[in-house]
C-alpha cells in the first residue's frame, strides 16, 4: 500500500540509515548476540552519520529538526536490515525529549554534544524489582543534603544498562508525597556508589544489553536534576505517548520483515512437489498477514502525523502500542509456523525475530495496562 507521509528528505535519510545498518551493524550481529551488547564503535559511527539526536539544536551538535517521521524511518530500516541489535531508538525516541526540553543551558552544553556524537550513551532507569508498570510504586530515594542528592536504590530491566554513560534515574525526593514526590536525576558513569549489577539473561534481544543498576549513597550535584523537583511523574507521563508510539513503529516494521522473509521462504521451500506457498491454507495466511500489516501501518502513519502536530493523545498512543504489538506477535508466530522445524533453529532469522518480539507486549506498559488506560478514559 502506497504511503503518503514521507517527503524526499525522509527517503534520503532512509538510504543513509540502510547503508549504516548494512555496513556497520549487519556483519556483527552474531558477535553482538554472543557478547550480549553492541560495540561502542557502532554508536560512534551512528553519530558520524547523523543518526543520533537530530532534534538537538544545531549549537549542540544536532540539526534542530523535530519530526517523528525520521524516527520512524530509522526504526524501519533497522528491521529491514535484519534486526541488528543496536538501541538507537532509546536514545532518539525516549531520551531526546527529556534532554532537550527539560534541561538547563549548562546541562545541554555538558551532555548534548556527546549525545549526538555517540560518545554519551544514555539510559532511563524507572523499573525496579518491585515496581514495573506502576511507576508510583518505586522505592529508590534521593535525599537532599545541601547542594547534593544522595541516591539509594536498585533498578532493573534497564536497556543500555551496561554501556550507558548517562542514566536518568526516577527516584523519590519526597517519599511521603507518593507520585507527587518523584524526580528525575542524572547520574554519570564513574560516580562513586553507582554500579552495574548482572546483565540479565533474556529470551530475546540478546545484543541489546539489559542490566540491573545499583545506587548506594550516590552523591550527585543538585544541578543534575532534570526538569522540576517532585514533578518527575508528570514529566514521564508527558513523554510516554511518544515512547509507546516508537514501540508501535518497531512492531509494524518487525512484522513487515518477518512477512517478507516468510514470503520468500514459502516460494522456495517445496513439499509434495510444489512450493508451500501454493497451498491454499498458507496462501491465505500470507494474505491475512499482508492485510493486517497494511491496516496497522495506516493507523500508525496517522499517529506519526498526530505526534508531529502535538495532537497524539495518551489513549491513542496506548491503543497503537497494544494493538500493533499483539498483532506483531500473531504475525511472527504464524511466520515461524510456516517455516516448519527450521523456524525453531537459531540460524534462521525468523527465530531471532520471534524471540525479539515477545518483550514488545511488556515494556513501555503491558497490553493489560494499555487497555486499562483506554478503559479509564471511557469512564469505565
Short mmCIF file of C-alpha atoms in Angstrom, two decimals:
data_model
loop_
_atom_site.label_atom_id
_atom_site.label_comp_id
_atom_site.label_asym_id
_atom_site.label_seq_id
_atom_site.Cartn_x
_atom_site.Cartn_y
_atom_site.Cartn_z
CA UNK A 1 0.00 0.00 0.00
CA UNK A 2 1.36 3.39 -1.01
CA UNK A 3 2.35 5.62 1.92
CA UNK A 4 1.76 9.35 1.75
CA UNK A 5 3.51 10.71 4.85
CA UNK A 6 7.13 10.83 3.67
CA UNK A 7 8.90 13.51 1.62
CA UNK A 8 12.16 13.43 -0.34
CA UNK A 9 14.28 14.28 2.70
CA UNK A 10 12.90 11.27 4.55
CA UNK A 11 13.78 8.94 1.68
CA UNK A 12 17.32 10.37 1.51
CA UNK A 13 17.61 9.75 5.25
CA UNK A 14 16.30 6.21 4.70
CA UNK A 15 19.19 5.47 2.35
CA UNK A 16 21.69 6.75 4.92
CA UNK A 17 20.12 4.54 7.58
CA UNK A 18 20.14 1.46 5.36
CA UNK A 19 23.82 1.98 4.43
CA UNK A 20 24.78 2.39 8.09
CA UNK A 21 22.94 -0.71 9.29
CA UNK A 22 24.18 -2.90 6.45
CA UNK A 23 27.81 -1.76 6.77
CA UNK A 24 28.28 -1.09 10.48
CA UNK A 25 25.84 -3.50 12.11
CA UNK A 26 24.77 -6.49 10.00
CA UNK A 27 28.28 -8.04 9.82
CA UNK A 28 28.48 -8.02 13.64
CA UNK A 29 25.03 -9.31 14.61
CA UNK A 30 26.22 -12.78 15.65
CA UNK A 31 29.19 -11.33 17.53
CA UNK A 32 26.95 -8.91 19.43
CA UNK A 33 24.40 -11.62 20.21
CA UNK A 34 27.15 -13.74 21.75
CA UNK A 35 28.64 -10.81 23.69
CA UNK A 36 25.29 -9.56 24.96
CA UNK A 37 25.93 -5.99 23.86
CA UNK A 38 26.87 -3.98 20.80
CA UNK A 39 30.16 -2.16 20.25
CA UNK A 40 30.76 1.44 21.17
CA UNK A 41 32.27 1.88 17.71
CA UNK A 42 28.82 1.31 16.20
CA UNK A 43 27.44 4.14 18.32
CA UNK A 44 30.22 6.46 17.21
CA UNK A 45 29.60 5.55 13.56
CA UNK A 46 25.91 6.32 14.05
CA UNK A 47 26.86 9.73 15.41
CA UNK A 48 29.12 10.38 12.43
CA UNK A 49 26.22 9.61 10.06
CA UNK A 50 23.81 11.96 11.85
CA UNK A 51 21.64 9.13 13.17
CA UNK A 52 21.61 10.37 16.76
CA UNK A 53 19.94 13.42 18.25
CA UNK A 54 18.82 15.23 15.12
CA UNK A 55 16.24 17.07 17.25
CA UNK A 56 19.04 18.64 19.27
CA UNK A 57 19.65 22.34 18.45
CA UNK A 58 22.48 22.92 15.99
CA UNK A 59 24.64 24.71 18.57
CA UNK A 60 24.90 21.43 20.49
CA UNK A 61 25.57 19.14 17.53
CA UNK A 62 22.14 18.28 16.18
CA UNK A 63 20.07 19.54 13.27
CA UNK A 64 17.24 21.13 15.25
CA UNK A 65 14.69 19.05 13.31
CA UNK A 66 11.71 17.77 15.31
CA UNK A 67 9.91 15.34 13.00
CA UNK A 68 8.96 11.85 14.19
CA UNK A 69 8.94 10.64 10.59
CA UNK A 70 12.73 10.47 10.82
CA UNK A 71 12.39 8.32 13.93
CA UNK A 72 10.04 6.02 12.03
CA UNK A 73 12.41 5.75 9.06
CA UNK A 74 15.35 4.81 11.30
CA UNK A 75 13.32 2.08 13.01
CA UNK A 76 12.00 0.71 9.72
CA UNK A 77 15.49 0.42 8.27
CA UNK A 78 16.75 -1.20 11.47
CA UNK A 79 14.30 -4.07 10.93
CA UNK A 80 14.61 -4.10 7.15
CA UNK A 81 18.32 -4.75 7.62
CA UNK A 82 17.63 -7.78 9.82
CA UNK A 83 17.11 -6.82 13.49
CA UNK A 84 20.63 -5.59 14.03
CA UNK A 85 20.52 -5.11 17.79
CA UNK A 86 21.69 -1.55 18.45
CA UNK A 87 19.34 0.52 20.60
CA UNK A 88 19.36 3.84 18.78
CA UNK A 89 15.62 4.16 19.38
CA UNK A 90 16.13 4.53 23.12
CA UNK A 91 18.42 7.49 22.50
CA UNK A 92 16.23 9.15 19.87
CA UNK A 93 12.64 8.20 20.75
CA UNK A 94 12.81 8.18 24.53
CA UNK A 95 15.72 10.17 25.92
CA UNK A 96 15.90 13.04 23.43
CA UNK A 97 12.74 14.84 24.66
CA UNK A 98 13.97 14.85 28.27
CA UNK A 99 17.45 16.10 27.46
CA UNK A 100 16.26 18.75 25.01
CA UNK A 101 13.10 20.06 26.67
CA UNK A 102 13.78 19.71 30.40
CA UNK A 103 17.47 20.55 30.74
CA UNK A 104 19.20 23.78 31.69
CA UNK A 105 21.61 25.56 29.34
CA UNK A 106 24.55 24.21 31.35
CA UNK A 107 23.22 20.65 31.16
CA UNK A 108 22.73 20.96 27.42
CA UNK A 109 26.33 22.12 26.95
CA UNK A 110 27.55 19.23 29.11
CA UNK A 111 25.55 16.35 27.64
CA UNK A 112 24.07 17.07 24.23
CA UNK A 113 27.21 17.19 22.04
CA UNK A 114 28.20 13.71 23.23
CA UNK A 115 24.60 12.54 22.92
CA UNK A 116 24.69 13.42 19.21
CA UNK A 117 28.18 12.07 18.52
CA UNK A 118 27.57 8.70 20.19
CA UNK A 119 30.18 9.38 22.87
CA UNK A 120 27.43 9.56 25.51
CA UNK A 121 25.08 6.57 25.52
CA UNK A 122 22.00 7.17 27.63
CA UNK A 123 19.53 5.11 29.62
CA UNK A 124 16.39 5.74 31.64
CA UNK A 125 16.06 3.94 34.97
CA UNK A 126 12.45 3.53 36.04
CA UNK A 127 11.68 -0.15 36.61
CA UNK A 128 12.59 -1.73 39.95
CA UNK A 129 12.37 -5.26 41.33
CA UNK A 130 9.03 -4.32 42.90
CA UNK A 131 7.79 -1.62 40.53
CA UNK A 132 7.35 -2.09 36.79
CA UNK A 133 4.34 -0.57 35.06
CA UNK A 134 3.34 1.15 38.33
CA UNK A 135 5.86 3.99 38.41
CA UNK A 136 4.24 5.32 41.57
CA UNK A 137 5.44 2.24 43.45
CA UNK A 138 9.16 2.90 43.02
CA UNK A 139 11.33 2.94 46.14
CA UNK A 140 14.61 4.46 45.01
CA UNK A 141 15.16 7.65 47.02
CA UNK A 142 17.16 10.85 46.54
CA UNK A 143 17.73 12.68 49.81
CA UNK A 144 18.73 16.33 49.60
CA UNK A 145 21.88 17.23 51.53
CA UNK A 146 22.99 20.78 50.87
CA UNK A 147 23.90 21.09 47.20
CA UNK A 148 23.74 17.34 46.57
CA UNK A 149 21.27 14.50 46.24
CA UNK A 150 22.14 11.20 47.89
CA UNK A 151 20.57 8.38 45.86
CA UNK A 152 19.86 4.87 47.17
CA UNK A 153 18.02 2.07 45.41
CA UNK A 154 18.11 -0.64 42.77
CA UNK A 155 16.79 -0.57 39.21
CA UNK A 156 16.23 -3.48 36.86
CA UNK A 157 15.35 -4.18 33.21
CA UNK A 158 17.43 -1.15 32.22
CA UNK A 159 18.11 -1.03 28.47
CA UNK A 160 21.63 0.19 27.63
CA UNK A 161 22.36 -0.51 31.31
CA UNK A 162 25.88 -1.81 30.76
CA UNK A 163 27.03 0.76 28.21
CA UNK A 164 25.25 3.87 29.46
CA UNK A 165 27.39 6.90 30.26
CA UNK A 166 24.41 8.93 31.49
CA UNK A 167 21.44 7.44 33.33
CA UNK A 168 18.27 9.38 34.10
CA UNK A 169 17.03 7.92 37.39
CA UNK A 170 13.42 8.18 38.56
CA UNK A 171 13.50 8.44 42.35
CA UNK A 172 11.53 9.69 45.33
CA UNK A 173 12.67 13.10 46.54
CA UNK A 174 9.60 13.33 48.78
CA UNK A 175 8.68 9.75 49.76
CA UNK A 176 5.61 10.85 51.71
CA UNK A 177 4.06 12.52 48.65
CA UNK A 178 3.54 9.38 46.55
CA UNK A 179 3.72 10.02 42.82
CA UNK A 180 3.87 13.76 43.53
CA UNK A 181 7.28 13.26 45.11
CA UNK A 182 9.13 11.72 42.14
CA UNK A 183 12.06 13.49 40.48
CA UNK A 184 14.36 12.71 37.56
CA UNK A 185 18.07 12.95 38.34
CA UNK A 186 21.01 12.29 36.01
CA UNK A 187 23.80 10.01 37.22
CA UNK A 188 27.00 9.84 35.19
CA UNK A 189 29.17 6.75 34.78
CA UNK A 190 32.01 6.63 37.28
CA UNK A 191 30.11 8.37 40.06
CA UNK A 192 31.10 6.72 43.38
CA UNK A 193 28.42 4.35 44.63
CA UNK A 194 26.90 3.77 41.18
CA UNK A 195 27.49 0.23 39.98
CA UNK A 196 26.18 -2.16 37.37
CA UNK A 197 24.63 -5.38 38.56
CA UNK A 198 24.26 -8.51 36.49
CA UNK A 199 23.48 -8.45 32.81
CA UNK A 200 20.04 -10.03 32.51
CA UNK A 201 19.90 -13.28 30.54
CA UNK A 202 16.91 -12.52 28.31
CA UNK A 203 14.94 -14.74 25.95
CA UNK A 204 15.42 -12.32 23.06
CA UNK A 205 17.03 -9.03 22.07
CA UNK A 206 20.24 -10.54 23.34
CA UNK A 207 22.56 -7.95 21.82
CA UNK A 208 20.58 -5.12 23.44
CA UNK A 209 22.23 -5.06 26.87
CA UNK A 210 19.79 -5.02 29.76
CA UNK A 211 21.08 -4.80 33.30
CA UNK A 212 20.46 -4.11 36.94
CA UNK A 213 21.75 -0.78 38.26
CA UNK A 214 22.64 -0.23 41.90
CA UNK A 215 22.84 3.11 43.70
CA UNK A 216 24.50 3.11 47.12
CA UNK A 217 24.83 6.56 48.69
CA UNK A 218 25.44 8.02 45.25
CA UNK A 219 26.10 11.73 45.57
CA UNK A 220 25.33 13.95 42.60
CA UNK A 221 25.04 17.74 42.45
CA UNK A 222 21.57 19.26 42.62
CA UNK A 223 22.44 20.65 39.18
CA UNK A 224 21.86 17.13 37.83
CA UNK A 225 18.10 17.44 38.42
CA UNK A 226 16.26 17.10 35.10
CA UNK A 227 13.10 19.17 34.98
CA UNK A 228 11.48 20.24 38.24
CA UNK A 229 11.87 18.61 41.62
CA UNK A 230 8.87 16.43 42.53
CA UNK A 231 7.46 16.78 39.01
CA UNK A 232 9.15 13.71 37.58
CA UNK A 233 5.97 11.63 37.36
CA UNK A 234 4.34 14.29 35.21
CA UNK A 235 7.45 14.59 33.02
CA UNK A 236 7.33 10.81 32.48
CA UNK A 237 3.63 10.80 31.66
CA UNK A 238 4.11 13.61 29.16
CA UNK A 239 6.72 11.66 27.21
CA UNK A 240 5.25 8.17 27.44
CA UNK A 241 2.95 8.59 24.37
CA UNK A 242 5.97 9.19 22.12
CA UNK A 243 7.80 6.24 23.69
CA UNK A 244 4.81 3.98 23.08
CA UNK A 245 4.48 5.20 19.52
CA UNK A 246 8.12 4.26 18.98
CA UNK A 247 7.36 0.74 20.20
CA UNK A 248 4.44 0.57 17.77
CA UNK A 249 6.73 1.56 14.90
CA UNK A 250 9.05 -1.28 15.90
CA UNK A 251 6.10 -3.69 15.94
CA UNK A 252 4.95 -2.91 12.40
CA UNK A 253 8.48 -2.87 10.97
CA UNK A 254 9.29 -6.20 12.63
CA UNK A 255 6.10 -7.76 11.30
CA UNK A 256 6.94 -6.46 7.81
CA UNK A 257 10.42 -8.01 7.94
CA UNK A 258 9.04 -11.36 9.15
CA UNK A 259 6.40 -11.34 6.42
CA UNK A 260 8.94 -10.61 3.67
CA UNK A 261 11.36 -13.38 4.62
CA UNK A 262 8.47 -15.81 5.09
CA UNK A 263 7.01 -14.92 1.70
CA UNK A 264 10.39 -15.66 0.12
CA UNK A 265 10.71 -18.90 2.07
CA UNK A 266 7.20 -20.01 1.05
CA UNK A 267 8.16 -19.50 -2.59
CA UNK A 268 11.36 -21.52 -2.32
CA UNK A 269 10.53 -24.33 0.09
CA UNK A 270 8.82 -27.26 -1.57
CA UNK A 271 6.62 -30.01 -0.16
CA UNK A 272 4.62 -32.62 -2.03
CA UNK A 273 6.03 -31.37 -5.31
CA UNK A 274 5.23 -27.67 -5.07
CA UNK A 275 6.23 -24.51 -3.13
CA UNK A 276 4.49 -24.45 0.26
CA UNK A 277 3.08 -21.01 -0.56
CA UNK A 278 0.92 -22.63 -3.23
CA UNK A 279 -1.14 -24.49 -0.64
CA UNK A 280 -4.36 -22.62 0.00
CA UNK A 281 -4.04 -22.56 3.78
CA UNK A 282 -0.57 -20.98 3.53
CA UNK A 283 -1.57 -18.62 0.74
CA UNK A 284 -4.48 -17.40 2.86
CA UNK A 285 -2.21 -16.95 5.88
CA UNK A 286 0.15 -14.78 3.83
CA UNK A 287 -2.79 -12.76 2.50
CA UNK A 288 -4.06 -12.15 6.05
CA UNK A 289 -0.63 -11.03 7.22
CA UNK A 290 -0.20 -8.58 4.37
CA UNK A 291 -3.60 -7.04 5.03
CA UNK A 292 -3.01 -6.74 8.77
CA UNK A 293 0.34 -5.04 8.19
CA UNK A 294 -1.29 -2.56 5.79
CA UNK A 295 -4.02 -1.79 8.34
CA UNK A 296 -1.50 -1.38 11.19
CA UNK A 297 0.70 0.89 9.13
CA UNK A 298 -2.21 3.08 8.02
CA UNK A 299 -3.21 3.76 11.63
CA UNK A 300 0.42 4.12 12.69
CA UNK A 301 1.15 6.71 10.00
CA UNK A 302 -1.75 8.80 11.25
CA UNK A 303 -0.34 8.60 14.78
CA UNK A 304 3.05 9.76 13.50
CA UNK A 305 1.44 12.79 11.89
CA UNK A 306 -0.53 13.42 15.09
CA UNK A 307 2.57 13.38 17.30
CA UNK A 308 4.26 15.83 14.91
CA UNK A 309 1.26 18.12 15.28
CA UNK A 310 1.28 17.77 19.06
CA UNK A 311 -2.13 16.10 18.94
CA UNK A 312 -1.43 12.45 19.81
CA UNK A 313 -3.29 11.59 23.00
CA UNK A 314 -2.16 9.14 25.66
CA UNK A 315 -5.13 6.92 24.79
CA UNK A 316 -4.32 6.89 21.07
CA UNK A 317 -0.69 6.01 21.77
CA UNK A 318 -1.77 3.26 24.16
CA UNK A 319 -4.12 1.86 21.53
CA UNK A 320 -1.41 1.90 18.89
CA UNK A 321 1.04 0.23 21.26
CA UNK A 322 -1.14 -2.66 22.38
CA UNK A 323 -2.78 -3.34 19.01
CA UNK A 324 0.40 -3.34 16.95
CA UNK A 325 2.44 -5.40 19.42
CA UNK A 326 -0.28 -8.04 19.82
CA UNK A 327 -0.69 -8.22 16.03
CA UNK A 328 3.09 -8.31 15.61
CA UNK A 329 3.25 -11.37 17.84
CA UNK A 330 0.41 -13.06 15.95
CA UNK A 331 2.20 -12.50 12.63
CA UNK A 332 5.63 -13.52 13.93
CA UNK A 333 4.25 -16.72 15.40
CA UNK A 334 2.49 -17.59 12.15
CA UNK A 335 5.65 -16.86 10.16
CA UNK A 336 7.66 -19.18 12.36
CA UNK A 337 4.99 -21.87 11.88
CA UNK A 338 5.26 -21.52 8.11
CA UNK A 339 8.99 -22.19 8.38
CA UNK A 340 8.23 -25.53 9.99
CA UNK A 341 11.05 -27.07 12.01
CA UNK A 342 13.56 -24.66 10.50
CA UNK A 343 11.74 -21.79 12.24
CA UNK A 344 12.91 -23.21 15.56
CA UNK A 345 16.56 -23.22 14.51
CA UNK A 346 18.53 -20.20 15.64
CA UNK A 347 20.48 -19.83 12.41
CA UNK A 348 17.25 -18.77 10.67
CA UNK A 349 16.43 -15.09 11.06
CA UNK A 350 12.77 -15.80 11.82
CA UNK A 351 13.81 -17.47 15.08
CA UNK A 352 15.60 -14.31 16.26
CA UNK A 353 12.73 -12.08 15.13
CA UNK A 354 10.28 -14.27 17.05
CA UNK A 355 12.37 -14.19 20.24
CA UNK A 356 12.96 -10.46 19.99
CA UNK A 357 9.25 -9.69 19.52
CA UNK A 358 7.92 -11.19 22.73
CA UNK A 359 9.03 -8.35 25.00
CA UNK A 360 7.17 -5.77 22.91
CA UNK A 361 3.95 -6.62 24.76
CA UNK A 362 5.66 -5.98 28.10
CA UNK A 363 7.89 -2.93 28.07
CA UNK A 364 6.54 0.59 27.73
CA UNK A 365 3.46 -0.64 29.60
CA UNK A 366 1.94 -4.09 29.24
CA UNK A 367 -1.02 -4.77 26.97
CA UNK A 368 -3.23 -5.03 30.04
CA UNK A 369 -2.08 -1.62 31.32
CA UNK A 370 -2.67 -0.08 27.88
CA UNK A 371 -6.23 -1.41 27.73
CA UNK A 372 -6.90 -0.20 31.27
CA UNK A 373 -5.62 3.27 30.42
CA UNK A 374 -8.02 3.44 27.48
CA UNK A 375 -10.86 1.99 29.53
CA UNK A 376 -10.47 4.61 32.26
CA UNK A 377 -10.65 7.34 29.63
CA UNK A 378 -14.07 5.95 28.71
CA UNK A 379 -15.27 6.43 32.26
CA UNK A 380 -15.18 2.71 32.97
#
